[in-house]
């Protein structure tokens, strides 16, 4: 971990500090696996149902399970009430989260089955897709779905000329803002998701990848601790 500068961000964080993170596994009684994750004021629930029979049947794959993901920001998750229901943004986010997780899951062990991941953003202050992806990975593990590895995700970016980890909405709204959500596998830091919004130099990109990697490593430790907490042997 690189040295932390004394914080000069609006909330007092150093450039490479995460917001306060909370993680809990097994929070939903009726799901096969579940997790709750907070990155500061961004709060998300993830549930996993399955492996189960596929409905509608024509969607099933005889060779492997299908991994279906749904992402939703509830109406009171943002300042102005958000119109309930799905939009292009939620469909895109569900797609990138699903594509980041698919290579991790042993789908071929469950032919003709579906694994459903539902992500509900109860409060949004930027970084919802990365918090949701982090929670989804935990919920899959909690459901006992066999995986090659787990995934942690965080956004790096730039605001007011500074490279930053885990931007808030206030920081994302800066004129020169760059937002770069990144997801990495625990063991080898393989990049499972990388998106970018804004203009940046090669040097900025390099720095952002460095802080994102540090953030993902911190989150990976917290994910393992959250799982250990639920499954500890008394
Ligand atoms: P992410 O949440 O992954 O950073 P975006 O960059 O699309 O994804 O969104 C950034 C932030 O903008 C969200 O976390 C949320 O705080 C805010 N936001 C997104 N959509 C809406 C909306 N429909 N109404 C109000 N705020 C929104």
Coordinates of N, CA and C and ligand atoms in Angstrom, one line a residue:
X1 N 0.8 -1.2 0.0 CA 0.0 0.0 0.0 C 0.9 1.3 0.0
X2 N 0.6 2.1 -0.9 CA 1.4 3.4 -1.0 C 1.1 4.3 0.2
X3 N 2.0 5.2 0.5 CA 1.8 6.1 1.6 C 0.5 6.9 1.5
X4 N -0.2 7.1 2.6 CA -1.4 7.9 2.5 C -1.1 9.3 2.8
X5 N -1.5 10.2 1.9 CA -1.3 11.7 2.2 C -2.4 12.1 3.1
X6 N -2.1 13.2 3.9 CA -3.1 13.7 4.8 C -4.3 14.2 3.9
X7 N -5.5 13.8 4.3 CA -6.6 14.0 3.4 C -7.0 15.4 3.2
X8 N -7.2 15.7 1.9 CA -7.7 17.0 1.6 C -9.0 17.0 0.7
X9 N -9.6 15.8 0.7 CA -10.8 15.7 -0.1 C -12.0 16.2 0.8
X10 N -13.1 16.5 0.2 CA -14.2 17.2 0.9 C -14.6 16.4 2.2
X11 N -14.5 15.1 2.2 CA -14.8 14.3 3.4 C -13.6 13.9 4.2
X12 N -12.4 14.6 3.9 CA -11.2 14.4 4.7 C -10.4 13.2 4.3
X13 N -10.7 12.5 3.3 CA -9.9 11.3 2.9 C -8.7 11.7 2.1
X14 N -7.7 10.8 2.2 CA -6.5 10.9 1.3 C -6.9 10.4 -0.1
X15 N -6.0 10.7 -1.1 CA -6.4 10.4 -2.4 C -6.6 8.9 -2.7
X16 N -5.9 8.1 -1.9 CA -6.1 6.6 -2.1 C -6.8 6.0 -1.0
X17 N -7.7 6.7 -0.3 CA -8.5 6.1 0.8 C -9.9 5.7 0.2
X18 N -10.4 4.6 0.6 CA -11.8 4.2 0.3 C -12.7 5.0 1.3
X19 N -13.9 5.1 0.9 CA -14.9 5.6 2.0 C -15.0 4.5 3.0
X20 N -15.6 4.8 4.2 CA -15.8 3.7 5.1 C -16.6 2.6 4.5
X21 N -16.1 1.3 4.6 CA -16.7 0.2 3.9 C -17.3 -0.7 5.0
X22 N -18.5 -1.2 4.7 CA -19.2 -2.2 5.5 C -19.6 -3.4 4.6
X23 N -19.4 -4.6 5.1 CA -19.8 -5.8 4.3 C -20.4 -6.8 5.3
X24 N -21.5 -7.3 4.9 CA -22.1 -8.4 5.7 C -22.7 -9.4 4.7
X25 N -22.5 -10.7 5.1 CA -23.0 -11.8 4.3 C -24.2 -12.5 4.9
X26 N -25.1 -13.0 4.1 CA -26.2 -13.8 4.7 C -27.3 -12.9 5.3
X27 N -27.6 -11.7 4.7 CA -28.4 -10.8 5.3 C -29.9 -11.0 4.9
X28 N -30.2 -11.8 3.9 CA -31.5 -12.0 3.4 C -32.0 -13.4 3.7
X29 N -33.1 -13.6 4.4 CA -33.6 -14.9 4.8 C -34.0 -15.8 3.7
X30 N -34.6 -15.2 2.6 CA -35.2 -16.0 1.6 C -34.3 -16.2 0.3
X31 N -33.1 -15.8 0.4 CA -32.2 -16.0 -0.8 C -31.3 -17.2 -0.5
X32 N -30.7 -17.8 -1.5 CA -29.8 -18.9 -1.3 C -28.4 -18.3 -0.9
X33 N -28.2 -17.1 -1.3 CA -27.0 -16.3 -0.8 C -27.2 -14.9 -0.9
X34 N -26.6 -14.1 0.0 CA -26.9 -12.6 0.0 C -25.8 -11.9 0.7
X35 N -25.8 -10.6 0.4 CA -24.7 -9.7 1.0 C -25.2 -8.3 1.0
X36 N -24.7 -7.5 1.9 CA -25.0 -6.1 2.0 C -23.6 -5.4 2.0
X37 N -23.5 -4.4 1.2 CA -22.2 -3.7 1.1 C -22.5 -2.2 1.1
X38 N -21.7 -1.5 1.9 CA -21.7 0.0 1.9 C -20.3 0.5 1.5
X39 N -20.3 1.5 0.5 CA -19.1 2.3 0.3 C -19.6 3.7 0.7
X40 N -19.3 4.1 1.9 CA -19.8 5.4 2.3 C -21.3 5.5 2.2
X41 N -21.8 6.4 1.5 CA -23.3 6.6 1.4 C -23.9 5.8 0.2
X42 N -23.1 5.0 -0.4 CA -23.6 4.1 -1.4 C -23.9 2.7 -0.8
X43 N -25.2 2.3 -0.8 CA -25.6 1.1 -0.1 C -26.2 0.1 -1.1
X44 N -25.9 -1.2 -1.0 CA -26.4 -2.1 -1.9 C -26.7 -3.5 -1.3
X45 N -27.8 -4.1 -1.7 CA -28.1 -5.5 -1.3 C -27.9 -6.4 -2.6
X46 N -27.3 -7.5 -2.4 CA -27.2 -8.5 -3.5 C -27.9 -9.8 -3.0
X47 N -28.7 -10.4 -3.9 CA -29.2 -11.7 -3.5 C -28.9 -12.7 -4.7
X48 N -28.7 -14.0 -4.3 CA -28.5 -15.0 -5.3 C -29.6 -16.1 -5.1
X49 N -30.2 -16.4 -6.2 CA -31.2 -17.6 -6.2 C -30.7 -18.6 -7.2
X50 N -30.6 -19.8 -6.8 CA -30.2 -20.8 -7.8 C -28.9 -21.6 -7.3
X51 N -28.5 -22.5 -8.1 CA -28.9 -22.9 -9.4 C -30.4 -23.5 -9.3
X52 N -31.2 -23.1 -10.3 CA -32.6 -23.6 -10.4 C -33.0 -23.8 -11.8
X53 N -34.2 -24.3 -12.0 CA -34.7 -24.6 -13.3 C -34.9 -23.3 -14.1
X54 N -34.7 -23.3 -15.4 CA -34.8 -22.1 -16.2 C -36.2 -21.8 -16.6
X55 N -36.7 -20.6 -16.4 CA -38.0 -20.2 -16.9 C -37.7 -18.9 -17.6
X56 N -38.1 -18.7 -18.8 CA -38.7 -19.6 -19.7 C -37.7 -20.7 -20.2
X57 N -38.2 -21.8 -20.4 CA -37.4 -23.0 -20.7 C -36.5 -22.9 -21.9
X58 N -37.0 -22.1 -23.0 CA -36.2 -22.0 -24.2 C -34.9 -21.2 -23.9
X59 N -34.7 -20.6 -22.8 CA -33.5 -19.9 -22.4 C -32.4 -20.8 -21.9
X60 N -32.8 -22.1 -21.6 CA -31.8 -22.9 -20.9 C -30.7 -23.4 -21.9
X61 N -29.5 -23.6 -21.3 CA -28.4 -24.1 -22.1 C -28.1 -25.5 -21.6
X62 N -28.0 -26.4 -22.5 CA -27.8 -27.8 -22.2 C -26.4 -28.1 -21.7
X63 N -25.5 -27.2 -21.9 CA -24.1 -27.4 -21.5 C -23.7 -26.7 -20.2
X64 N -24.4 -25.7 -19.9 CA -24.0 -24.9 -18.6 C -25.2 -24.1 -18.1
X65 N -24.9 -23.5 -16.9 CA -25.9 -22.7 -16.3 C -25.9 -21.3 -16.9
X66 N -27.0 -20.6 -16.9 CA -27.0 -19.2 -17.4 C -27.0 -18.3 -16.1
X67 N -26.1 -17.3 -16.2 CA -26.0 -16.3 -15.0 C -26.8 -15.1 -15.4
X68 N -27.9 -14.8 -14.7 CA -28.7 -13.7 -15.0 C -28.5 -12.6 -13.9
X69 N -28.4 -11.4 -14.3 CA -28.1 -10.3 -13.3 C -29.1 -9.2 -13.6
X70 N -29.6 -8.6 -12.5 CA -30.6 -7.5 -12.5 C -30.1 -6.5 -11.6
X71 N -30.0 -5.2 -12.0 CA -29.5 -4.1 -11.2 C -30.7 -3.1 -11.2
X72 N -30.9 -2.6 -10.0 CA -32.0 -1.6 -9.8 C -31.7 -0.6 -8.7
X73 N -31.9 0.7 -9.1 CA -31.8 1.8 -8.1 C -33.3 2.1 -7.6
X74 N -33.5 1.9 -6.4 CA -34.9 2.1 -5.9 C -35.2 3.6 -5.9
X75 N -36.5 4.0 -5.9 CA -36.9 5.4 -6.1 C -36.3 6.3 -5.0
X76 N -36.1 5.9 -3.8 CA -35.6 6.8 -2.8 C -34.1 6.6 -2.6
X77 N -33.4 6.1 -3.6 CA -31.9 5.9 -3.5 C -31.2 7.2 -3.9
X78 N -31.9 8.1 -4.5 CA -31.2 9.4 -4.9 C -32.0 10.6 -4.4
X79 N -31.5 11.8 -4.6 CA -32.0 13.0 -4.1 C -33.4 13.3 -4.6
X80 N -33.5 13.4 -5.9 CA -34.8 13.5 -6.6 C -35.4 12.1 -6.8
X81 N -36.6 11.9 -6.4 CA -37.2 10.5 -6.5 C -36.9 10.0 -7.9
X82 N -36.3 8.8 -8.0 CA -36.0 8.1 -9.3 C -37.3 7.4 -9.7
X83 N -37.6 7.5 -11.0 CA -38.7 6.8 -11.6 C -38.5 5.3 -11.4
X84 N -39.5 4.6 -10.8 CA -39.2 3.2 -10.6 C -39.1 2.4 -11.9
X85 N -38.4 1.3 -11.9 CA -38.2 0.5 -13.1 C -36.9 0.6 -13.8
X86 N -36.8 -0.1 -14.9 CA -35.5 -0.2 -15.5 C -35.3 0.8 -16.6
X87 N -34.1 1.2 -16.9 CA -33.8 2.1 -18.0 C -32.5 1.6 -18.6
X88 N -32.0 2.3 -19.6 CA -30.8 1.8 -20.4 C -29.6 1.6 -19.5
X89 N -29.5 2.6 -18.5 CA -28.4 2.5 -17.6 C -28.4 1.2 -16.8
X90 N -29.6 0.9 -16.2 CA -29.6 -0.3 -15.4 C -29.4 -1.6 -16.2
X91 N -29.8 -1.6 -17.4 CA -29.6 -2.8 -18.3 C -28.1 -2.9 -18.6
X92 N -27.5 -1.8 -18.9 CA -26.0 -1.8 -19.2 C -25.2 -2.2 -18.0
X93 N -25.6 -1.7 -16.8 CA -24.8 -2.1 -15.6 C -25.0 -3.6 -15.2
X94 N -26.2 -4.1 -15.4 CA -26.5 -5.5 -15.1 C -25.6 -6.3 -16.1
X95 N -25.5 -5.9 -17.3 CA -24.8 -6.6 -18.3 C -23.3 -6.7 -18.0
X96 N -22.7 -5.5 -17.6 CA -21.3 -5.5 -17.4 C -20.9 -6.3 -16.1
X97 N -21.8 -6.2 -15.1 CA -21.6 -7.0 -13.9 C -21.7 -8.5 -14.2
X98 N -22.7 -8.9 -14.9 CA -22.8 -10.3 -15.3 C -21.6 -10.8 -16.1
X99 N -21.1 -10.0 -17.0 CA -20.0 -10.4 -17.8 C -18.7 -10.4 -17.0
X100 N -18.6 -9.6 -15.9 CA -17.4 -9.7 -15.1 C -17.4 -10.9 -14.2
X101 N -18.6 -11.4 -13.9 CA -18.7 -12.6 -13.0 C -18.7 -13.9 -13.7
X102 N -19.3 -13.9 -14.9 CA -19.4 -15.2 -15.6 C -18.1 -16.1 -15.7
X103 N -17.0 -15.5 -16.0 CA -15.8 -16.3 -16.1 C -15.3 -16.9 -14.8
X104 N -15.9 -16.4 -13.7 CA -15.5 -16.8 -12.3 C -16.3 -18.0 -11.9
X105 N -17.4 -18.2 -12.4 CA -18.3 -19.3 -11.9 C -18.2 -20.5 -12.8
X106 N -18.2 -21.7 -12.1 CA -18.1 -23.0 -12.8 C -19.5 -23.3 -13.3
X107 N -19.9 -22.6 -14.4 CA -21.3 -22.7 -14.9 C -21.5 -24.1 -15.5
X108 N -20.4 -24.7 -16.0 CA -20.6 -26.0 -16.7 C -21.0 -27.1 -15.7
X109 N -20.9 -26.8 -14.4 CA -21.3 -27.8 -13.4 C -22.9 -27.9 -13.2
X110 N -23.5 -26.9 -13.8 CA -25.0 -26.8 -13.6 C -25.7 -26.6 -15.0
X111 N -25.6 -27.7 -15.9 CA -26.3 -27.5 -17.2 C -27.8 -27.3 -17.0
X112 N -28.5 -26.6 -17.9 CA -29.9 -26.4 -17.9 C -30.4 -25.7 -16.6
X113 N -29.5 -24.9 -16.0 CA -29.9 -24.2 -14.8 C -29.7 -22.7 -15.0
X114 N -30.3 -22.0 -14.0 CA -30.2 -20.5 -14.0 C -29.7 -20.1 -12.6
X115 N -28.8 -19.1 -12.6 CA -28.4 -18.5 -11.3 C -28.8 -17.1 -11.5
X116 N -29.6 -16.6 -10.6 CA -30.1 -15.2 -10.7 C -29.5 -14.4 -9.6
X117 N -28.9 -13.2 -10.0 CA -28.3 -12.3 -9.1 C -29.2 -11.0 -9.2
X118 N -29.7 -10.6 -8.0 CA -30.5 -9.4 -8.0 C -29.8 -8.3 -7.1
X119 N -29.6 -7.1 -7.7 CA -28.9 -6.1 -7.0 C -29.8 -4.9 -6.8
X120 N -30.0 -4.5 -5.6 CA -30.9 -3.4 -5.3 C -30.0 -2.3 -4.6
X121 N -30.0 -1.1 -5.2 CA -29.3 0.0 -4.7 C -30.3 0.8 -3.8
X122 N -30.0 0.8 -2.5 CA -31.0 1.5 -1.6 C -30.6 2.9 -1.4
X123 N -29.3 3.2 -1.6 CA -28.8 4.6 -1.5 C -27.6 4.8 -2.5
X124 N -27.6 5.8 -3.2 CA -26.6 6.0 -4.3 C -25.8 7.3 -4.1
X125 N -24.5 7.2 -4.0 CA -23.6 8.3 -4.0 C -22.4 8.0 -4.8
X126 N -22.6 7.6 -6.1 CA -21.6 7.2 -7.0 C -21.0 5.8 -6.6
X127 N -20.4 5.1 -7.6 CA -19.8 3.8 -7.3 C -20.8 2.7 -7.1
X128 N -22.0 2.9 -7.6 CA -23.0 1.8 -7.3 C -22.7 0.5 -8.0
X129 N -22.1 0.6 -9.3 CA -21.9 -0.6 -10.0 C -20.7 -1.4 -9.4
X130 N -19.7 -0.7 -8.8 CA -18.6 -1.5 -8.2 C -19.0 -2.0 -6.8
X131 N -19.8 -1.3 -6.1 CA -20.3 -1.8 -4.8 C -21.2 -3.0 -5.1
X132 N -22.0 -2.9 -6.1 CA -22.9 -4.0 -6.4 C -22.2 -5.3 -6.9
X133 N -21.1 -5.0 -7.7 CA -20.3 -6.2 -8.1 C -19.6 -6.9 -7.0
X134 N -19.1 -6.0 -6.0 CA -18.4 -6.6 -4.8 C -19.4 -7.4 -4.0
X135 N -20.7 -6.9 -3.9 CA -21.7 -7.6 -3.1 C -22.1 -8.8 -3.9
X136 N -22.2 -8.8 -5.2 CA -22.7 -10.0 -6.0 C -21.7 -11.1 -5.8
X137 N -20.4 -10.8 -5.8 CA -19.4 -11.8 -5.6 C -19.5 -12.5 -4.3
X138 N -19.8 -11.7 -3.2 CA -20.0 -12.2 -1.9 C -21.2 -13.1 -1.8
X139 N -22.3 -12.6 -2.4 CA -23.6 -13.4 -2.4 C -23.4 -14.7 -3.1
X140 N -22.7 -14.8 -4.2 CA -22.4 -16.0 -4.9 C -21.7 -17.0 -4.0
X141 N -20.7 -16.5 -3.3 CA -19.9 -17.3 -2.4 C -20.8 -17.8 -1.2
X142 N -21.7 -16.9 -0.7 CA -22.6 -17.2 0.3 C -23.6 -18.3 -0.1
X143 N -23.9 -18.3 -1.4 CA -24.9 -19.3 -1.9 C -24.2 -20.6 -2.2
X144 N -22.9 -20.7 -2.0 CA -22.1 -21.9 -2.2 C -21.9 -22.3 -3.6
X145 N -22.0 -21.3 -4.5 CA -21.8 -21.5 -5.9 C -20.3 -21.6 -6.2
X146 N -19.8 -22.8 -6.8 CA -18.4 -22.9 -6.9 C -17.8 -21.9 -7.9
X147 N -16.7 -21.3 -7.5 CA -16.1 -20.2 -8.3 C -14.6 -20.4 -8.4
X148 N -14.0 -20.0 -9.6 CA -12.5 -20.1 -9.7 C -11.9 -19.1 -8.7
X149 N -12.6 -18.0 -8.5 CA -12.0 -16.9 -7.7 C -13.1 -15.9 -7.4
X150 N -12.9 -15.0 -6.4 CA -13.9 -14.0 -6.1 C -13.4 -12.7 -6.8
X151 N -14.3 -11.7 -6.8 CA -14.0 -10.4 -7.5 C -14.3 -9.3 -6.5
X152 N -13.4 -8.3 -6.5 CA -13.6 -7.1 -5.8 C -13.6 -5.9 -6.8
X153 N -14.4 -4.9 -6.5 CA -14.4 -3.8 -7.5 C -14.5 -2.4 -6.8
X154 N -13.9 -1.4 -7.4 CA -13.9 -0.1 -6.9 C -13.7 0.9 -8.1
X155 N -14.1 2.1 -8.0 CA -13.8 3.1 -9.0 C -12.6 3.9 -8.6
X156 N -11.7 4.1 -9.6 CA -10.6 5.1 -9.5 C -11.0 6.2 -10.4
X157 N -10.4 7.4 -10.3 CA -10.7 8.5 -11.2 C -9.9 9.7 -10.9
X158 N -10.4 10.8 -11.5 CA -9.7 12.1 -11.3 C -10.7 13.2 -11.1
X159 N -10.4 14.1 -10.1 CA -11.3 15.2 -10.0 C -10.4 16.4 -9.5
X160 N -10.6 17.6 -10.1 CA -9.8 18.8 -9.7 C -8.3 18.5 -9.8
X161 N -7.9 17.8 -10.8 CA -6.5 17.5 -11.1 C -5.9 16.4 -10.3
X162 N -6.6 15.8 -9.4 CA -6.1 14.8 -8.5 C -6.6 13.4 -8.9
X163 N -5.7 12.4 -8.8 CA -6.1 11.0 -9.0 C -6.7 10.6 -7.7
X164 N -7.8 10.0 -7.7 CA -8.6 9.6 -6.5 C -9.1 8.2 -6.6
X165 N -9.2 7.6 -5.4 CA -9.9 6.3 -5.3 C -11.3 6.5 -4.7
X166 N -12.2 5.7 -5.3 CA -13.6 5.6 -4.7 C -14.3 7.0 -4.6
X167 N -14.5 7.6 -5.8 CA -15.1 8.9 -5.9 C -16.6 9.0 -5.4
X168 N -16.9 10.1 -4.7 CA -18.3 10.4 -4.3 C -19.0 11.0 -5.5
X169 N -20.3 11.2 -5.4 CA -21.0 11.9 -6.5 C -20.5 13.3 -6.6
X170 N -20.2 14.0 -5.5 CA -19.7 15.3 -5.5 C -18.4 15.4 -6.3
X171 N -17.5 14.4 -6.1 CA -16.2 14.4 -6.8 C -16.5 14.1 -8.3
X172 N -17.4 13.2 -8.5 CA -17.7 12.8 -9.9 C -18.3 14.0 -10.7
X173 N -18.8 15.0 -10.0 CA -19.4 16.1 -10.7 C -18.4 17.2 -11.0
X174 N -17.1 17.0 -10.6 CA -16.1 18.0 -11.0 C -16.0 18.2 -12.5
X175 N -15.6 19.4 -12.9 CA -15.5 19.7 -14.4 C -14.6 18.7 -15.1
X176 N -13.5 18.4 -14.5 CA -12.5 17.6 -15.2 C -12.6 16.1 -14.8
X177 N -13.8 15.7 -14.3 CA -13.9 14.4 -13.6 C -13.7 13.2 -14.6
X178 N -13.0 12.2 -14.2 CA -12.8 11.0 -14.9 C -13.3 9.9 -13.9
X179 N -14.0 8.9 -14.4 CA -14.5 7.8 -13.6 C -14.1 6.5 -14.2
X180 N -13.5 5.7 -13.5 CA -13.0 4.4 -14.1 C -13.3 3.3 -13.1
X181 N -14.5 2.6 -13.3 CA -14.8 1.5 -12.5 C -13.9 0.3 -12.9
X182 N -13.3 -0.4 -11.9 CA -12.4 -1.5 -12.1 C -12.8 -2.7 -11.2
X183 N -12.8 -3.9 -11.8 CA -13.0 -5.1 -11.0 C -11.8 -6.0 -11.2
X184 N -11.3 -6.6 -10.1 CA -10.2 -7.5 -10.2 C -10.4 -8.8 -9.4
X185 N -9.9 -9.9 -10.0 CA -9.9 -11.2 -9.3 C -9.0 -11.1 -8.1
X186 N -9.4 -11.8 -7.0 CA -8.6 -11.8 -5.8 C -7.1 -12.2 -6.0
X187 N -7.0 -13.4 -6.6 CA -5.7 -14.1 -6.6 C -4.6 -13.5 -7.5
X188 N -5.0 -13.2 -8.7 CA -4.0 -12.7 -9.7 C -4.3 -11.3 -10.2
X189 N -5.2 -10.6 -9.6 CA -5.6 -9.2 -10.0 C -6.0 -9.1 -11.4
X190 N -6.4 -10.2 -12.0 CA -6.9 -10.1 -13.4 C -8.1 -9.2 -13.5
X191 N -8.0 -8.3 -14.5 CA -9.1 -7.3 -14.6 C -10.3 -7.9 -15.2
X192 N -11.4 -7.9 -14.5 CA -12.7 -8.5 -14.9 C -13.6 -7.4 -15.5
X193 N -13.4 -6.2 -15.1 CA -14.2 -5.1 -15.6 C -13.4 -3.8 -15.6
X194 N -13.4 -3.1 -16.7 CA -12.8 -1.8 -16.7 C -13.6 -0.9 -17.7
X195 N -14.1 0.2 -17.1 CA -14.9 1.1 -17.9 C -14.3 2.5 -17.7
X196 N -14.6 3.4 -18.6 CA -13.9 4.7 -18.5 C -14.9 5.8 -18.9
X197 N -14.9 6.9 -18.2 CA -15.7 8.0 -18.6 C -14.9 9.3 -18.4
X198 N -14.6 10.0 -19.5 CA -13.8 11.2 -19.4 C -12.5 11.1 -20.2
X199 N -11.8 12.2 -20.3 CA -10.5 12.2 -21.0 C -9.3 12.1 -20.0
X200 N -8.3 11.3 -20.4 CA -7.2 11.2 -19.5 C -5.9 10.9 -20.3
X201 N -4.8 11.3 -19.6 CA -3.5 11.0 -20.2 C -3.1 9.5 -19.9
X202 N -2.0 9.0 -20.6 CA -1.5 7.7 -20.3 C -1.0 7.6 -18.8
X203 N -0.4 8.7 -18.4 CA 0.1 8.8 -17.0 C -1.0 8.7 -16.0
X204 N -2.1 9.5 -16.2 CA -3.2 9.4 -15.3 C -3.8 8.0 -15.3
X205 N -3.9 7.4 -16.4 CA -4.5 6.0 -16.5 C -3.6 5.1 -15.6
X206 N -2.3 5.2 -15.8 CA -1.4 4.4 -15.0 C -1.6 4.5 -13.5
X207 N -1.7 5.8 -13.1 CA -1.9 6.1 -11.6 C -3.2 5.6 -11.2
X208 N -4.3 5.8 -12.0 CA -5.6 5.3 -11.6 C -5.6 3.8 -11.4
X209 N -4.9 3.1 -12.3 CA -4.8 1.6 -12.2 C -4.1 1.2 -10.9
X210 N -3.1 2.0 -10.5 CA -2.4 1.7 -9.3 C -3.3 1.8 -8.1
X211 N -4.0 2.9 -8.0 CA -4.9 3.1 -6.8 C -6.1 2.1 -6.9
X212 N -6.6 1.8 -8.1 CA -7.7 0.8 -8.2 C -7.2 -0.5 -7.7
X213 N -6.0 -0.9 -8.0 CA -5.5 -2.2 -7.6 C -5.3 -2.2 -6.1
X214 N -4.9 -1.2 -5.5 CA -4.8 -1.1 -4.0 C -6.2 -1.2 -3.4
X215 N -7.1 -0.5 -4.0 CA -8.5 -0.5 -3.4 C -9.1 -1.9 -3.5
X216 N -8.9 -2.6 -4.7 CA -9.4 -4.0 -4.8 C -8.8 -4.9 -3.8
X217 N -7.5 -4.8 -3.6 CA -6.8 -5.6 -2.6 C -7.4 -5.4 -1.2
X218 N -7.6 -4.2 -0.8 CA -8.2 -3.9 0.5 C -9.6 -4.5 0.6
X219 N -10.4 -4.4 -0.5 CA -11.7 -4.9 -0.5 C -11.7 -6.4 -0.5
X220 N -10.8 -7.1 -1.1 CA -10.7 -8.5 -1.2 C -10.5 -9.0 0.3
X221 N -9.6 -8.4 1.1 CA -9.4 -8.8 2.5 C -10.7 -8.6 3.2
X222 N -11.5 -7.5 3.0 CA -12.7 -7.3 3.7 C -13.8 -8.3 3.3
X223 N -13.8 -8.7 2.0 CA -14.7 -9.8 1.6 C -14.5 -11.1 2.3
X224 N -13.2 -11.4 2.4 CA -12.8 -12.7 3.0 C -13.2 -12.6 4.5
X225 N -13.0 -11.5 5.1 CA -13.3 -11.3 6.5 C -14.8 -11.4 6.7
X226 N -15.6 -10.9 5.8 CA -17.1 -10.9 6.0 C -17.6 -12.4 5.8
X227 N -16.9 -13.2 4.9 CA -17.3 -14.6 4.8 C -16.9 -15.4 6.0
X228 N -15.7 -15.1 6.5 CA -15.2 -15.8 7.7 C -16.2 -15.5 8.9
X229 N -16.6 -14.3 9.0 CA -17.5 -13.8 10.1 C -18.8 -14.7 10.1
X230 N -19.4 -14.9 8.9 CA -20.6 -15.7 8.9 C -20.3 -17.2 9.1
X231 N -19.2 -17.7 8.5 CA -19.0 -19.1 8.6 C -18.0 -19.6 9.6
X232 N -17.7 -18.7 10.6 CA -16.7 -19.1 11.6 C -17.2 -20.3 12.4
X233 N -16.3 -21.1 12.8 CA -16.6 -22.3 13.6 C -16.5 -21.8 15.1
X234 N -17.6 -21.9 15.8 CA -17.6 -21.5 17.2 C -16.7 -22.4 18.1
Ligands
LIG1 P1 -22.1 4.4 -10.7 O1 -23.2 4.5 -9.6 O2 -21.6 3.0 -10.9 O3 -20.9 5.4 -10.4 P2 -23.0 6.2 -12.8 O4 -21.6 6.8 -13.1 O5 -23.9 6.0 -13.9 O6 -22.8 4.8 -12.1 O7 -23.7 7.1 -11.7 C1 -23.0 7.9 -10.8 C2 -24.0 8.3 -9.7 O8 -24.9 9.2 -10.3 C3 -24.9 7.3 -9.1 O9 -24.2 6.5 -8.1 C4 -25.9 8.1 -8.5 O10 -25.4 8.7 -7.3 C5 -26.1 9.2 -9.5 N1 -27.2 8.8 -10.4 C6 -27.3 7.9 -11.4 N2 -28.5 7.8 -11.9 C7 -29.3 8.7 -11.3 C8 -30.6 9.1 -11.4 N3 -31.5 8.5 -12.3 N4 -31.1 10.1 -10.6 C9 -30.2 10.7 -9.7 N5 -28.9 10.3 -9.5 C10 -28.5 9.4 -10.3

